[in-house]
Coordinates of C-alpha atoms in Angstrom, one line a residue:
Chain U
M1099 CA 196.1 139.7 -115.6
Q1100 CA 195.3 140.1 -119.3
W1101 CA 196.4 143.5 -120.6
E1102 CA 195.3 145.4 -123.7
T1103 CA 197.6 147.9 -125.4
V1104 CA 196.1 151.2 -126.7
I1105 CA 198.1 153.2 -129.2
G1106 CA 197.5 156.5 -131.0
L1107 CA 200.0 158.0 -133.5
E1108 CA 201.0 161.4 -134.6
V1109 CA 202.7 161.2 -137.9
H1110 CA 204.6 164.2 -139.3
V1111 CA 204.8 164.1 -143.0
Q1112 CA 207.2 166.5 -144.8
L1113 CA 205.3 167.8 -147.9
A1114 CA 207.2 167.7 -151.2
T1115 CA 206.9 171.3 -152.1
Q1116 CA 209.7 173.2 -153.8
S1117 CA 209.6 176.1 -151.4
K1118 CA 208.8 176.6 -147.7
I1119 CA 205.3 176.8 -146.3
F1120 CA 205.5 180.6 -145.6
S1121 CA 208.5 181.7 -147.7
G1122 CA 210.1 181.3 -151.1
A1123 CA 213.2 179.6 -149.8
S1124 CA 214.1 176.1 -151.1
T1125 CA 213.2 173.0 -149.1
A1126 CA 215.9 170.8 -150.9
F1127 CA 217.6 168.3 -148.5
G1128 CA 221.3 168.4 -147.8
A1129 CA 222.2 172.0 -148.7
E1130 CA 225.1 173.8 -146.9
A1131 CA 224.0 175.1 -143.5
N1132 CA 221.7 178.2 -143.4
T1133 CA 221.9 178.8 -147.2
Q1134 CA 218.2 178.1 -147.5
A1135 CA 217.0 180.1 -144.4
S1136 CA 215.3 183.3 -145.6
A1137 CA 214.4 186.3 -143.5
V1138 CA 210.9 184.8 -142.9
D1139 CA 212.4 181.5 -141.8
L1140 CA 214.7 183.3 -139.4
G1141 CA 211.9 185.3 -137.9
L1142 CA 213.5 188.6 -138.5
P1143 CA 211.5 191.7 -137.5
G1144 CA 209.1 193.1 -140.1
V1145 CA 208.6 190.0 -142.2
L1146 CA 205.2 188.6 -143.2
P1147 CA 204.5 184.9 -143.9
V1148 CA 202.5 184.1 -147.1
L1149 CA 201.0 180.6 -147.4
N1150 CA 202.2 178.2 -150.1
E1151 CA 199.4 177.1 -152.4
N1152 CA 200.9 173.6 -153.0
A1153 CA 201.1 172.9 -149.2
V1154 CA 197.4 173.6 -149.1
A1155 CA 196.6 171.4 -152.1
M1156 CA 198.7 168.5 -150.8
A1157 CA 196.9 168.6 -147.4
V1158 CA 193.5 168.6 -149.1
Q1159 CA 194.5 165.7 -151.4
F1160 CA 195.5 163.7 -148.3
G1161 CA 192.1 164.6 -146.7
L1162 CA 190.2 163.4 -149.7
A1163 CA 192.3 160.2 -149.8
I1164 CA 191.2 159.3 -146.2
N1165 CA 187.6 160.4 -146.8
A1166 CA 187.9 163.2 -144.3
Q1167 CA 185.7 166.2 -143.8
I1168 CA 187.4 169.3 -145.2
P1169 CA 186.2 172.4 -143.3
E1170 CA 185.5 175.6 -145.2
I1171 CA 187.6 177.6 -142.8
S1172 CA 190.8 176.7 -141.1
V1173 CA 193.0 178.9 -138.9
F1174 CA 196.8 179.1 -138.2
E1175 CA 197.9 179.5 -134.6
R1176 CA 201.1 180.2 -132.8
K1177 CA 202.5 177.4 -130.6
N1178 CA 204.8 179.2 -128.2
Y1179 CA 208.0 177.8 -126.8
F1180 CA 211.7 178.7 -126.6
Y1181 CA 214.4 176.7 -128.2
P1182 CA 217.3 177.9 -130.2
D1183 CA 216.3 176.1 -133.4
L1184 CA 213.0 178.1 -133.3
P1185 CA 214.2 181.7 -133.6
K1186 CA 210.7 183.2 -133.7
G1187 CA 209.8 181.8 -130.3
Y1188 CA 206.7 180.1 -131.8
Q1189 CA 205.9 177.5 -134.3
T1190 CA 203.1 178.4 -136.8
S1191 CA 200.7 175.5 -136.6
Q1192 CA 197.0 174.7 -136.4
M1193 CA 195.0 173.7 -133.3
A1194 CA 191.3 174.5 -132.9
Q1195 CA 190.4 174.7 -136.6
P1196 CA 192.7 172.3 -138.6
I1197 CA 192.7 172.1 -142.4
I1198 CA 191.6 168.4 -142.4
G1199 CA 188.8 167.0 -140.1
P1200 CA 188.0 163.4 -139.1
G1201 CA 188.6 160.7 -141.6
E1202 CA 189.8 157.0 -141.7
V1203 CA 192.6 154.9 -142.9
E1204 CA 192.4 151.2 -143.7
I1205 CA 195.3 149.0 -142.5
T1206 CA 196.1 145.5 -143.6
L1207 CA 197.2 143.0 -140.9
E1208 CA 199.6 140.1 -141.4
D1209 CA 196.7 137.5 -141.8
G1210 CA 195.4 139.6 -144.7
S1211 CA 192.4 141.0 -142.7
T1212 CA 191.8 144.8 -142.7
K1213 CA 190.9 147.2 -140.0
R1214 CA 189.7 150.8 -140.1
I1215 CA 191.7 153.4 -138.0
R1216 CA 189.9 156.7 -137.3
I1217 CA 191.9 159.9 -138.0
H1218 CA 191.1 162.6 -135.5
H1219 CA 192.4 165.4 -137.8
A1220 CA 195.4 166.5 -139.8
H1221 CA 196.9 170.0 -139.7
L1222 CA 199.5 172.0 -141.5
E1223 CA 202.6 173.4 -139.6
E1224 CA 206.1 174.5 -140.2
D1225 CA 209.2 172.5 -139.2
A1226 CA 211.9 173.8 -136.9
G1227 CA 215.7 174.0 -137.6
K1228 CA 218.3 171.6 -136.4
S1229 CA 220.6 171.8 -133.4
L1230 CA 224.1 170.3 -133.8
H1231 CA 225.6 169.5 -130.4
E1232 CA 229.2 168.8 -131.6
D1233 CA 231.7 170.9 -129.8
Y1234 CA 231.8 174.4 -131.2
H1235 CA 233.9 175.8 -128.4
G1236 CA 231.3 174.6 -125.9
M1237 CA 228.4 176.1 -127.9
T1238 CA 225.6 174.6 -130.0
G1239 CA 225.5 175.1 -133.7
I1240 CA 222.1 175.9 -135.3
D1241 CA 221.2 175.2 -139.0
L1242 CA 217.9 176.8 -140.0
N1243 CA 217.6 175.3 -143.5
R1244 CA 214.7 173.1 -142.3
S1245 CA 212.9 176.0 -140.6
G1246 CA 209.6 176.6 -142.4
T1247 CA 209.5 173.3 -144.3
P1248 CA 205.9 172.3 -144.6
L1249 CA 204.6 169.4 -142.4
L1250 CA 201.3 167.7 -142.4
E1251 CA 200.7 166.3 -138.9
I1252 CA 198.3 163.3 -139.0
V1253 CA 196.7 162.5 -135.7
S1254 CA 195.0 159.1 -135.2
E1255 CA 192.4 158.2 -132.7
P1256 CA 193.6 155.6 -130.1
D1257 CA 192.4 152.7 -132.3
L1258 CA 195.5 150.7 -132.6
R1259 CA 195.9 147.7 -130.3
S1260 CA 199.4 146.3 -130.9
A1261 CA 202.9 147.2 -132.2
K1262 CA 202.1 145.3 -135.4
E1263 CA 199.0 147.4 -136.0
A1264 CA 200.9 150.6 -135.4
S1265 CA 203.5 149.5 -137.9
A1266 CA 200.8 148.6 -140.4
Y1267 CA 199.3 152.0 -139.9
I1268 CA 202.5 153.8 -140.5
K1269 CA 203.0 151.7 -143.7
A1270 CA 199.4 152.6 -144.8
I1271 CA 200.1 156.4 -144.3
H1272 CA 203.4 156.0 -146.1
A1273 CA 201.7 154.3 -149.0
I1274 CA 199.0 157.0 -149.2
V1275 CA 201.4 160.0 -149.2
T1276 CA 203.8 158.4 -151.7
Y1277 CA 200.9 157.4 -154.0
L1278 CA 199.6 160.9 -153.9
G1279 CA 203.2 162.2 -154.5
I1280 CA 202.8 164.7 -151.6
S1281 CA 205.9 163.4 -149.8
D1282 CA 208.9 161.4 -150.8
G1283 CA 208.3 159.3 -147.6
N1284 CA 212.0 159.0 -147.0
M1285 CA 212.2 158.1 -143.4
A1286 CA 216.0 158.1 -143.3
E1287 CA 216.0 161.8 -144.3
G1288 CA 213.3 162.5 -141.8
S1289 CA 210.4 163.0 -144.3
M1290 CA 208.2 160.9 -142.0
R1291 CA 208.5 161.1 -138.2
C1292 CA 206.3 159.7 -135.5
D1293 CA 205.3 160.4 -132.0
V1294 CA 203.6 157.4 -130.4
N1295 CA 201.1 157.6 -127.5
V1296 CA 201.0 154.3 -125.6
S1297 CA 199.0 153.1 -122.7
V1298 CA 197.8 149.8 -121.3
R1299 CA 194.6 148.8 -119.5
P1300 CA 193.2 145.5 -118.1
K1301 CA 191.3 143.7 -120.9
G1302 CA 187.7 144.6 -120.8
Q1303 CA 188.2 147.9 -119.1
E1304 CA 186.4 150.9 -120.8
T1305 CA 188.6 153.8 -119.7
Y1306 CA 192.1 154.3 -121.0
G1307 CA 195.2 154.0 -118.9
T1308 CA 197.7 156.9 -118.4
R1309 CA 199.7 157.3 -121.6
A1310 CA 203.3 158.0 -122.3
E1311 CA 204.4 159.8 -125.5
I1312 CA 207.4 158.3 -127.3
K1313 CA 209.3 160.7 -129.6
N1314 CA 212.0 160.0 -132.1
V1315 CA 210.5 157.0 -133.8
N1316 CA 211.7 157.3 -137.4
S1317 CA 211.2 153.9 -139.0
F1318 CA 208.6 151.1 -139.2
R1319 CA 210.9 148.8 -137.3
F1320 CA 211.7 151.4 -134.6
A1321 CA 208.0 151.9 -134.1
E1322 CA 207.4 148.2 -133.4
R1323 CA 210.4 148.0 -131.1
A1324 CA 209.7 151.2 -129.2
I1325 CA 206.1 150.1 -128.5
A1326 CA 207.0 146.6 -127.6
F1327 CA 209.5 147.9 -125.0
E1328 CA 207.1 150.6 -123.7
V1329 CA 204.2 148.2 -123.3
E1330 CA 206.3 145.8 -121.3
R1331 CA 207.7 148.6 -119.1
Q1332 CA 204.2 149.9 -118.3
I1333 CA 202.8 146.4 -117.5
D1334 CA 205.8 145.5 -115.3
L1335 CA 205.5 148.9 -113.5
I1336 CA 201.8 148.4 -112.8
E1337 CA 202.1 144.8 -111.8
D1338 CA 204.9 145.8 -109.3
G1339 CA 202.4 148.2 -107.7
G1340 CA 203.7 151.3 -109.5
K1341 CA 201.8 153.9 -111.6
V1342 CA 202.4 155.1 -115.1
I1343 CA 202.9 158.9 -115.2
Q1344 CA 202.0 161.0 -118.2
E1345 CA 205.3 162.0 -119.7
T1346 CA 207.4 162.3 -122.9
R1347 CA 209.9 159.5 -123.5
L1348 CA 212.6 159.2 -126.1
F1349 CA 213.3 156.0 -128.0
D1350 CA 216.9 155.0 -128.1
P1351 CA 217.4 152.6 -131.1
D1352 CA 220.9 151.6 -129.9
L1353 CA 219.8 150.4 -126.5
D1354 CA 216.4 149.4 -127.7
E1355 CA 214.6 151.2 -124.8
T1356 CA 212.6 154.3 -124.1
R1357 CA 213.9 156.9 -121.6
S1358 CA 212.1 159.6 -119.7
M1359 CA 212.9 163.1 -121.0
R1360 CA 213.3 165.4 -118.1
T1361 CA 210.6 167.9 -118.7
K1362 CA 209.4 170.7 -116.4
E1363 CA 205.7 170.7 -115.8
E1364 CA 205.0 173.9 -117.6
A1365 CA 206.9 172.8 -120.7
N1366 CA 203.7 171.7 -122.2
D1367 CA 201.9 175.0 -121.9
Y1368 CA 202.2 176.3 -125.4
R1369 CA 199.7 179.1 -125.1
Y1370 CA 198.2 178.7 -128.6
F1371 CA 196.5 181.8 -130.1
P1372 CA 195.5 182.6 -133.6
C1373 CA 198.4 184.0 -135.6
P1374 CA 197.8 187.7 -136.4
D1375 CA 200.1 187.5 -139.4
L1376 CA 197.9 185.0 -141.2
L1377 CA 194.3 185.3 -142.2
P1378 CA 191.8 182.4 -142.0
L1379 CA 192.2 180.0 -144.9
M1380 CA 189.0 179.5 -146.9
L1381 CA 188.5 176.5 -149.2
D1382 CA 185.3 176.4 -151.1
E1383 CA 183.6 173.3 -152.6
A1384 CA 184.8 174.0 -156.1
Y1385 CA 188.4 174.1 -154.9
V1386 CA 188.0 170.8 -153.0
E1387 CA 186.3 169.1 -156.0
H1388 CA 189.0 170.3 -158.3
Q1389 CA 191.6 168.7 -156.0
R1390 CA 189.6 165.5 -156.1
T1391 CA 190.0 165.2 -159.9
T1392 CA 193.8 165.1 -159.4
L1393 CA 193.8 162.0 -157.2
P1394 CA 195.4 158.8 -158.5
E1395 CA 194.1 155.3 -157.8
L1396 CA 194.9 154.8 -154.1
P1397 CA 196.5 151.8 -152.4
A1398 CA 193.3 150.4 -150.9
E1399 CA 191.5 150.6 -154.3
K1400 CA 194.5 149.1 -156.0
R1401 CA 194.6 146.2 -153.5
Q1402 CA 190.9 145.5 -154.0
R1403 CA 191.3 145.5 -157.8
F1404 CA 194.4 143.3 -157.7
Q1405 CA 192.6 140.8 -155.5
H1406 CA 189.2 140.8 -157.0
E1407 CA 189.8 141.6 -160.7
L1408 CA 193.2 140.0 -161.2
G1409 CA 192.6 137.1 -158.8
L1410 CA 195.7 137.6 -156.7
S1411 CA 195.9 136.4 -153.1
A1412 CA 195.3 139.0 -150.3
Y1413 CA 199.0 138.8 -149.4
D1414 CA 200.2 139.3 -153.0
A1415 CA 197.7 142.1 -153.6
D1416 CA 198.8 143.9 -150.4
F1417 CA 202.5 143.5 -151.2
L1418 CA 202.2 144.6 -154.8
S1419 CA 200.1 147.7 -153.9
S1420 CA 202.4 148.8 -151.1
S1421 CA 204.2 151.4 -153.2
R1422 CA 203.2 153.2 -156.3
P1423 CA 206.4 152.4 -158.3
L1424 CA 206.1 148.7 -157.4
A1425 CA 202.4 148.6 -158.4
E1426 CA 203.1 150.4 -161.6
Y1427 CA 206.0 148.0 -162.4
F1428 CA 203.9 144.9 -161.7
E1429 CA 201.0 146.2 -163.8
R1430 CA 203.3 146.8 -166.8
V1431 CA 204.8 143.3 -166.5
K1432 CA 201.3 141.9 -166.3
D1433 CA 200.1 143.8 -169.3
V1434 CA 203.1 142.7 -171.5
A1435 CA 203.0 139.1 -170.3
G1436 CA 199.2 138.8 -170.3
D1437 CA 199.2 136.8 -167.0
A1438 CA 198.7 138.5 -163.6
K1439 CA 199.6 135.5 -161.5
L1440 CA 202.8 134.7 -163.4
A1441 CA 203.8 138.4 -163.2
A1442 CA 203.0 138.6 -159.5
N1443 CA 205.1 135.5 -158.8
W1444 CA 208.1 136.8 -160.7
V1445 CA 208.0 140.3 -159.4
Q1446 CA 207.7 139.1 -155.8
G1447 CA 210.1 136.1 -156.2
D1448 CA 213.1 136.4 -158.5
L1449 CA 213.0 140.2 -159.0
M1450 CA 212.6 141.1 -155.3
A1451 CA 215.3 138.6 -154.4
R1452 CA 217.8 140.1 -156.8
L1453 CA 216.8 143.7 -155.8
N1454 CA 217.2 142.9 -152.1
K1455 CA 220.5 141.2 -152.7
D1456 CA 221.9 144.2 -154.5
S1457 CA 220.1 146.7 -152.1
L1458 CA 218.2 148.3 -155.0
D1459 CA 214.9 149.9 -155.1
I1460 CA 212.3 148.9 -157.7
T1461 CA 212.9 152.2 -159.5
E1462 CA 216.6 151.2 -159.9
S1463 CA 215.9 147.7 -161.3
P1464 CA 218.4 146.9 -164.2
V1465 CA 215.6 144.8 -165.7
S1466 CA 212.7 147.0 -166.9
A1467 CA 209.1 146.0 -166.6
D1468 CA 208.9 145.6 -170.4
Q1469 CA 211.9 143.3 -170.4
L1470 CA 210.5 141.1 -167.6
G1471 CA 207.1 141.1 -169.3
G1472 CA 208.7 140.0 -172.6
L1473 CA 210.5 137.2 -170.8
L1474 CA 207.3 136.0 -169.1
L1475 CA 205.5 136.1 -172.4
R1476 CA 208.0 133.5 -173.7
L1477 CA 207.6 131.4 -170.6
K1478 CA 203.9 131.5 -171.0
D1479 CA 203.8 130.6 -174.7
E1480 CA 206.3 127.7 -173.9
T1481 CA 209.0 129.1 -176.1
I1482 CA 211.3 128.5 -173.1
N1483 CA 211.1 126.4 -170.0
G1484 CA 211.4 127.6 -166.4
K1485 CA 215.1 126.9 -166.1
A1486 CA 215.9 128.8 -169.3
A1487 CA 213.7 131.7 -168.0
K1488 CA 215.9 132.0 -164.9
Q1489 CA 219.0 132.1 -167.1
V1490 CA 217.4 134.8 -169.4
F1491 CA 216.5 136.8 -166.3
A1492 CA 220.1 136.6 -165.0
D1493 CA 221.4 137.8 -168.4
L1494 CA 218.9 140.7 -168.6
W1495 CA 220.1 141.7 -165.1
E1496 CA 223.7 141.7 -166.3
R1497 CA 222.6 143.7 -169.3
K1498 CA 223.8 140.9 -171.7
G1499 CA 221.0 141.6 -174.0
E1500 CA 218.3 144.1 -174.8
S1501 CA 215.3 141.7 -174.7
A1502 CA 214.4 138.2 -173.7
D1503 CA 213.9 137.3 -177.4
E1504 CA 217.4 138.4 -178.2
I1505 CA 219.0 136.4 -175.5
I1506 CA 216.9 133.3 -176.3
D1507 CA 218.0 133.4 -179.9
A1508 CA 221.6 134.1 -179.2
K1509 CA 221.9 131.3 -176.7
G1510 CA 219.7 128.8 -178.4
L1511 CA 217.5 128.5 -175.3
K1512 CA 214.3 127.6 -177.3
Q1513 CA 212.6 124.8 -175.6
V1514 CA 212.7 121.5 -177.5
T1515 CA 209.1 120.1 -177.7
D1516 CA 209.7 117.9 -180.7
T1517 CA 208.9 114.4 -179.3
G1518 CA 211.1 112.6 -181.7
A1519 CA 214.2 114.6 -180.7
I1520 CA 213.5 114.2 -177.0
E1521 CA 212.9 110.5 -177.4
A1522 CA 216.2 110.1 -179.1
M1523 CA 217.9 111.9 -176.2
I1524 CA 216.2 109.7 -173.7
D1525 CA 217.1 106.5 -175.5
Q1526 CA 220.7 107.6 -175.4
V1527 CA 220.5 108.4 -171.6
I1528 CA 219.0 104.9 -171.0
A1529 CA 221.7 103.3 -173.1
D1530 CA 224.5 105.2 -171.3
N1531 CA 223.4 104.3 -167.8
P1532 CA 222.8 100.6 -167.6
V1533 CA 223.6 100.4 -163.8
Q1534 CA 221.0 103.0 -162.9
V1535 CA 218.5 101.3 -165.2
T1536 CA 219.0 98.0 -163.4
Q1537 CA 218.6 99.7 -160.0
Y1538 CA 215.4 101.3 -161.2
R1539 CA 214.0 98.0 -162.3
E1540 CA 214.8 96.3 -159.1
A1541 CA 213.6 99.1 -156.8
E1542 CA 210.3 99.1 -154.9
E1543 CA 207.5 100.7 -156.9
D1544 CA 207.2 103.7 -154.4
K1545 CA 210.9 104.4 -154.7
R1546 CA 210.9 104.7 -158.5
G1547 CA 209.3 108.1 -158.6
K1548 CA 212.3 109.5 -156.8
M1549 CA 214.8 107.6 -158.9
I1550 CA 213.5 108.9 -162.1
G1551 CA 214.9 112.3 -161.1
F1552 CA 218.4 111.1 -162.1
F1553 CA 217.4 110.3 -165.6
V1554 CA 215.5 113.6 -166.0
G1555 CA 218.6 115.4 -164.9
Q1556 CA 220.7 113.5 -167.4
A1557 CA 218.2 114.2 -170.2
M1558 CA 217.9 117.9 -169.4
K1559 CA 221.7 118.1 -169.4
A1560 CA 221.9 116.4 -172.8
S1561 CA 219.4 119.0 -174.1
R1562 CA 221.5 121.9 -172.5
G1563 CA 218.4 122.7 -170.5
T1564 CA 216.1 123.3 -173.5
A1565 CA 213.9 120.2 -173.3
N1566 CA 210.4 120.6 -171.8
P1567 CA 210.9 119.0 -168.4
Q1568 CA 207.3 117.8 -168.1
Q1569 CA 207.6 116.1 -171.5
V1570 CA 210.9 114.5 -170.5
N1571 CA 209.5 113.2 -167.3
A1572 CA 206.4 111.6 -169.0
L1573 CA 208.4 110.0 -171.8
L1574 CA 211.1 108.7 -169.4
K1575 CA 208.5 107.1 -167.2
Q1576 CA 206.9 105.5 -170.2
K1577 CA 210.2 104.1 -171.5
L1578 CA 211.6 102.9 -168.2
D1579 CA 208.4 101.3 -167.1
A1580 CA 208.3 99.5 -170.5
L1581 CA 211.6 97.8 -169.4
L1582 CA 210.1 96.4 -166.2
Chain B
M408 CA 188.3 185.0 -112.3
A409 CA 191.0 186.1 -109.9
I410 CA 194.7 186.1 -110.8
E411 CA 197.3 185.4 -108.2
H412 CA 200.9 186.3 -107.7
A413 CA 202.1 182.8 -108.7
D414 CA 200.1 183.0 -112.0
V415 CA 201.9 186.2 -113.0
L416 CA 205.3 184.7 -112.2
R417 CA 204.4 181.6 -114.2
A418 CA 203.2 183.6 -117.2
A419 CA 206.3 185.7 -117.0
H420 CA 208.6 182.7 -116.9
L421 CA 206.8 181.1 -119.9
A422 CA 207.4 184.3 -121.9
R423 CA 210.9 184.6 -120.5
L424 CA 210.2 188.0 -119.0
G425 CA 212.2 189.1 -115.9
L426 CA 209.9 190.8 -113.4
D427 CA 210.9 192.1 -110.0
E428 CA 208.5 191.8 -107.0
Q429 CA 207.1 195.2 -107.4
E430 CA 206.4 194.8 -111.1
A431 CA 204.8 191.4 -110.5
H432 CA 202.5 193.0 -107.9
G433 CA 201.5 195.7 -110.4
Y434 CA 200.7 193.0 -113.0
V435 CA 198.5 191.1 -110.6
N436 CA 196.3 194.2 -110.4
D437 CA 196.3 195.0 -114.1
L438 CA 195.7 191.5 -115.3
S439 CA 193.0 191.0 -112.8
R440 CA 191.1 194.0 -114.2
I441 CA 191.6 192.7 -117.7
L442 CA 190.1 189.4 -116.7
E443 CA 187.2 191.1 -115.0
M444 CA 186.4 192.7 -118.3
V445 CA 186.7 189.4 -120.1
D446 CA 184.2 188.0 -117.5
R447 CA 181.8 190.8 -118.4
L448 CA 182.2 189.9 -122.1
Q449 CA 181.4 186.3 -121.3
S450 CA 178.0 187.3 -120.1
V451 CA 177.0 188.7 -123.6
D452 CA 174.7 186.4 -125.6
T453 CA 176.8 185.3 -128.6
E454 CA 174.4 182.6 -129.8
G455 CA 174.8 182.4 -133.6
V456 CA 177.9 184.6 -133.8
L457 CA 181.0 183.0 -135.5
P458 CA 184.3 183.2 -133.6
L459 CA 186.5 186.0 -134.9
S460 CA 190.1 184.8 -135.5
H461 CA 191.2 187.9 -137.3
P462 CA 189.9 191.5 -137.3
L463 CA 190.1 191.8 -141.1
D464 CA 187.2 190.6 -143.1
A465 CA 189.4 188.8 -145.6
T466 CA 190.8 185.3 -146.2
Q467 CA 194.4 184.2 -146.6
P468 CA 195.9 184.8 -150.1
L469 CA 198.2 182.0 -151.4
R470 CA 201.5 182.3 -153.2
A471 CA 202.8 180.0 -156.0
D472 CA 205.2 177.3 -154.9
E473 CA 208.3 178.9 -156.4
I474 CA 211.8 179.4 -155.0
I475 CA 212.4 183.1 -155.1
E476 CA 214.7 183.6 -152.1
P477 CA 218.4 183.7 -152.9
N478 CA 221.1 182.7 -150.4
R479 CA 221.7 185.7 -148.2
R480 CA 223.5 183.8 -145.4
E481 CA 226.5 186.2 -145.3
A482 CA 224.2 189.3 -144.8
F483 CA 222.0 187.6 -142.2
Q484 CA 225.0 186.3 -140.2
S485 CA 226.8 189.6 -140.2
C486 CA 224.8 190.6 -137.2
A487 CA 224.9 187.3 -135.4
P488 CA 226.9 187.2 -132.2
A489 CA 228.8 184.0 -133.1
V490 CA 228.9 181.8 -136.2
A491 CA 231.1 178.9 -137.4
D492 CA 231.0 176.6 -140.5
G493 CA 227.8 178.5 -141.6
L494 CA 226.1 177.7 -138.3
Y495 CA 224.7 180.2 -135.8
L496 CA 226.3 179.5 -132.4
V497 CA 224.2 179.6 -129.2
P498 CA 225.0 178.7 -125.6
R499 CA 225.0 174.9 -125.3
V500 CA 221.5 173.5 -124.9
V501 CA 222.3 170.0 -123.8
E502 CA 224.7 168.7 -121.2

């Protein structure tokens, strides 16, 4: 039987505020345990939460970025459950009236095509603390620094149909929130976490199958692997006559599998009710319009512009718009060099290869966008050839010079385009290699093209790499063929 | 809507309240009467009335995103039953 996979995602994005969503304690990552847990975060008696204006602004900016409806009124509710890292006994969240209504996100698939994924809603909530299960005399240690950190939970409709689409969706959300600057998007530090709802159904069937929810998916790669495993598990189960049960499963990246979390039936009864400590949040049109004026150019708009105005391929446009720092770097290189395609090739090729090799981020590149742009300008105006450009790039990387021009001058890398000088070098090469010349003359015509490479190499070597290779090639062919 | 003994025990368990048999019996009666009143409220025509999520006719004030809370860990942990390495210690939650 042909199966179709149906996936919906809940992405929790940690908002990049300075202070907590309901208290003035710091949200900085990595502080000593419990030094950033205030009385409000601890849920001590008599405290009152007050909502952080930046958390609201960031949520609204996200809503505008996905063309969502932004309701005038939203309401905070209490989600009640007991766990030691939640000392209040409830998580302040939103349920019936979230801050962001339905919207949509465009994802780009591997073949360059795009697909629109509907967003059901996005809501504000507070994060819980952390439990440390190392042995503290048989007890569990609780760090409440993370309690009260603002989260935006983005809930998609079940519009995704494969692990690859899910991964593309997470990347799209990551790009949007980092472009907006409302989250650092650091998955390793837990700034973006996903719960994945997966079900399968026979192809062509209208109704959805029973879904399993997978928790603990904290990277693009994990999402793909967890879904691939879960889809196979469900299909095998059904084909063997079994039934998928609605449950929560945990992804184990070490074993590459999902496991059922033993949950009691009533564990999902959170008894939401409006939080009496918080009043309804009202956002008028003027506020929303003001937030709209703060929005930067977003990834989808940038991708369109790169493709249609700069003439880049769909793949290049998608890659270069995938993160804001990368897009800004590329645009600066393009502006300095005055050639979008050349800039795109170098940023994606030589620059990315070196960054990956040294495990560096684009923001940590030893070669600045101005330096790379300056180098490409010299390649474009034919001051240097491609080979010399690679050498200049390597030198800039090693910080052996301030600019491409400085290195070109210091090392005498200027391309020789003077025909007379090149001709003299070629005559010398031909005179120095009589054996190869004879072989060339005696070779079949279709083999000669390949054999000319030897002479080009010798001539380039004689010029210390500065000759224009196309010119050398053409002149060599002319001179050798004259000997036939 | 009728409430049964099992519903009361389940609600008590969710709220981590310990009830003995007699108390549970009393709550079955009390809660049933509350629900009867809710049923009566349901019969009122509320067409065009907005849901009330808070009794105060006001909206949520916002605060500036500033760090104003100092580290008061020592004071907060002085009344905790057990602490170590700056952590609150609680009975083990996983096997």
